[in-house]
PDB file of C-alpha atoms and ligand atoms in Angstrom:
ATOM      1  CA  MET K   1      18.246  -0.833  -6.089  1.00 57.00           C
ATOM      2  CA  PHE K   2      15.313   1.474  -5.645  1.00 58.00           C
ATOM      3  CA  GLN K   3      13.517   1.034  -8.884  1.00 58.00           C
ATOM      4  CA  ARG K   4       9.892   1.942  -8.840  1.00 58.00           C
ATOM      5  CA  TYR K   5       7.361  -0.477 -10.183  1.00 52.00           C
ATOM      6  CA  GLU K   6       4.223   1.415  -9.403  1.00 54.00           C
ATOM      7  CA  ASP K   7       3.318   1.520 -13.056  1.00 55.00           C
ATOM      8  CA  HIS K   8       3.780  -2.184 -13.543  1.00 52.00           C
ATOM      9  CA  ASP K   9       2.058  -4.481 -11.164  1.00 55.00           C
ATOM     10  CA  ASP K  10       3.637  -7.633 -12.549  1.00 55.00           C
ATOM     11  CA  GLY K  11       6.969  -6.367 -11.287  1.00 52.00           C
ATOM     12  CA  LEU K  12       5.418  -5.395  -7.970  1.00 50.00           C
ATOM     13  CA  ARG K  13       3.914  -8.804  -7.452  1.00 51.00           C
ATOM     14  CA  ALA K  14       7.132 -10.588  -8.358  1.00 51.00           C
ATOM     15  CA  GLN K  15       9.121  -8.429  -5.979  1.00 53.00           C
ATOM     16  CA  PHE K  16       6.841  -8.885  -3.012  1.00 50.00           C
ATOM     17  CA  GLN K  17       5.934 -12.504  -3.118  1.00 48.00           C
ATOM     18  CA  SER K  18       4.653 -14.093   0.021  1.00 49.00           C
ATOM     19  CA  PRO K  19       7.420 -15.880   1.956  1.00 50.00           C
ATOM     20  CA  GLY K  20       6.096 -19.355   1.236  1.00 49.00           C
ATOM     21  CA  GLU K  21       6.151 -18.725  -2.456  1.00 54.00           C
ATOM     22  CA  ARG K  22       9.692 -19.315  -3.557  1.00 65.00           C
ATOM     23  CA  SER K  23       9.852 -18.901  -7.293  1.00 74.00           C
ATOM     24  CA  ALA K  24      12.709 -19.445  -9.677  1.00 75.00           C
ATOM     25  CA  LEU K  25      11.007 -17.434 -12.346  1.00 80.00           C
ATOM     26  CA  ARG K  26      12.547 -14.234 -13.573  1.00 82.00           C
ATOM     27  CA  ARG K  27      10.858 -11.006 -12.681  1.00 85.00           C
ATOM     28  CA  ALA K  28       8.646  -9.822 -15.488  1.00 90.00           C
ATOM     29  CA  GLY K  29       9.094  -6.323 -16.760  1.00 90.00           C
ATOM     30  CA  ARG K  30       8.904  -4.062 -19.730  1.00 90.00           C
ATOM     31  CA  SER K  31      11.751  -5.823 -21.536  1.00 90.00           C
ATOM     32  CA  ASN K  32      10.772  -9.232 -20.232  1.00 91.00           C
ATOM     33  CA  PRO K  33       7.009  -9.617 -20.494  1.00 94.00           C
ATOM     34  CA  ARG K  34       5.281 -12.656 -19.083  1.00 95.00           C
ATOM     35  CA  CYS K  35       3.777 -13.641 -22.391  1.00 96.00           C
ATOM     36  CA  LEU K  36       4.718 -17.259 -23.022  1.00 96.00           C
ATOM     37  CA  PRO K  37       2.788 -20.416 -22.178  1.00 97.00           C
ATOM     38  CA  CYS K  38       4.069 -22.935 -19.676  1.00 96.00           C
ATOM     39  CA  PRO K  39       5.587 -25.892 -21.559  1.00 95.00           C
ATOM     40  CA  THR K  40       4.190 -28.336 -19.009  1.00 95.00           C
ATOM     41  CA  CYS K  41       0.604 -27.294 -18.356  1.00 96.00           C
ATOM     42  CA  GLY K  42       0.195 -25.122 -21.434  1.00 97.00           C
ATOM     43  CA  ARG K  43      -1.427 -22.223 -19.612  1.00 96.00           C
ATOM     44  CA  PRO K  44      -0.880 -18.949 -21.427  1.00 97.00           C
ATOM     45  CA  ASP K  45       1.102 -15.992 -20.078  1.00 96.00           C
ATOM     46  CA  ARG K  46       3.010 -17.974 -17.459  1.00 95.00           C
ATOM     47  CA  LEU K  47       6.626 -17.440 -18.461  1.00 96.00           C
ATOM     48  CA  THR K  48       8.883 -14.644 -19.588  1.00 95.00           C
ATOM     49  CA  PRO K  49      11.375 -15.119 -22.434  1.00 95.00           C
ATOM     50  CA  ALA K  50      14.114 -15.329 -19.804  1.00 93.00           C
ATOM     51  CA  ASP K  51      12.234 -18.102 -18.013  1.00 94.00           C
ATOM     52  CA  ARG K  52      11.901 -20.040 -21.206  1.00 94.00           C
ATOM     53  CA  ALA K  53      15.580 -19.560 -22.029  1.00 94.00           C
ATOM     54  CA  HIS K  54      16.344 -21.300 -18.737  1.00 93.00           C
ATOM     55  CA  GLY K  55      13.877 -24.067 -19.426  1.00 94.00           C
ATOM     56  CA  TYR K  56      11.605 -23.137 -16.551  1.00 93.00           C
ATOM     57  CA  GLN K  57       7.991 -24.026 -16.112  1.00 94.00           C
ATOM     58  CA  CYS K  58       5.342 -22.130 -14.200  1.00 94.00           C
ATOM     59  CA  ASP K  59       5.276 -21.985 -10.385  1.00 91.00           C
ATOM     60  CA  GLU K  60       2.458 -24.458 -10.109  1.00 92.00           C
ATOM     61  CA  CYS K  61       4.233 -27.080 -12.202  1.00 93.00           C
ATOM     62  CA  ALA K  62       7.500 -26.426 -10.381  1.00 91.00           C
ATOM     63  CA  ASP K  63       5.744 -26.897  -7.044  1.00 89.00           C
ATOM     64  CA  ARG K  64       4.279 -30.144  -8.227  1.00 89.00           C
ATOM     65  CA  ASP K  65       7.698 -31.366  -9.330  1.00 88.00           C
ATOM     66  CA  GLU K  66       9.055 -30.506  -5.902  1.00 85.00           C
ATOM     67  CA  GLY K  67       6.555 -32.838  -4.344  1.00 83.00           C
ATOM     68  CA  ARG K  68       4.377 -30.204  -2.749  1.00 65.00           C
ATOM     69  CA  SER K  69       1.190 -31.784  -4.000  1.00 59.00           C
ATOM     70  CA  PHE K  70      -1.109 -33.170  -1.378  1.00 60.00           C
ATOM     71  CA  GLY K  71      -0.751 -36.873  -0.796  1.00 57.00           C
ATOM     72  CA  MET K  72      -0.682 -37.865  -4.427  1.00 53.00           C
ATOM     73  CA  ASP K  73       2.682 -39.560  -4.402  1.00 51.00           C
ATOM     74  CA  GLY K  74       5.183 -40.752  -1.862  1.00 46.00           C
TER      75      GLY K  74
HETATM   76 ZN1  LIG H 120       2.697 -24.956 -15.702  1.00 64.97          ZN
END
């Protein structure tokens, strides 16, 4: 797979995430724009239609659910 994303920086960012940032979200692209709000925090433009179809929430909410918040619970 040697697709070029130079004209679409959403795709570029999704493809080259920093190692600590493990995301379940689908890669955004021309046919899958990141245009939907997160169902949990309500922030706009967090999810793609594919994300929503899988019932995902945004990275920040997913991180919180995974217990990566700082000292709030546990
Ligand atoms: Zn969210």
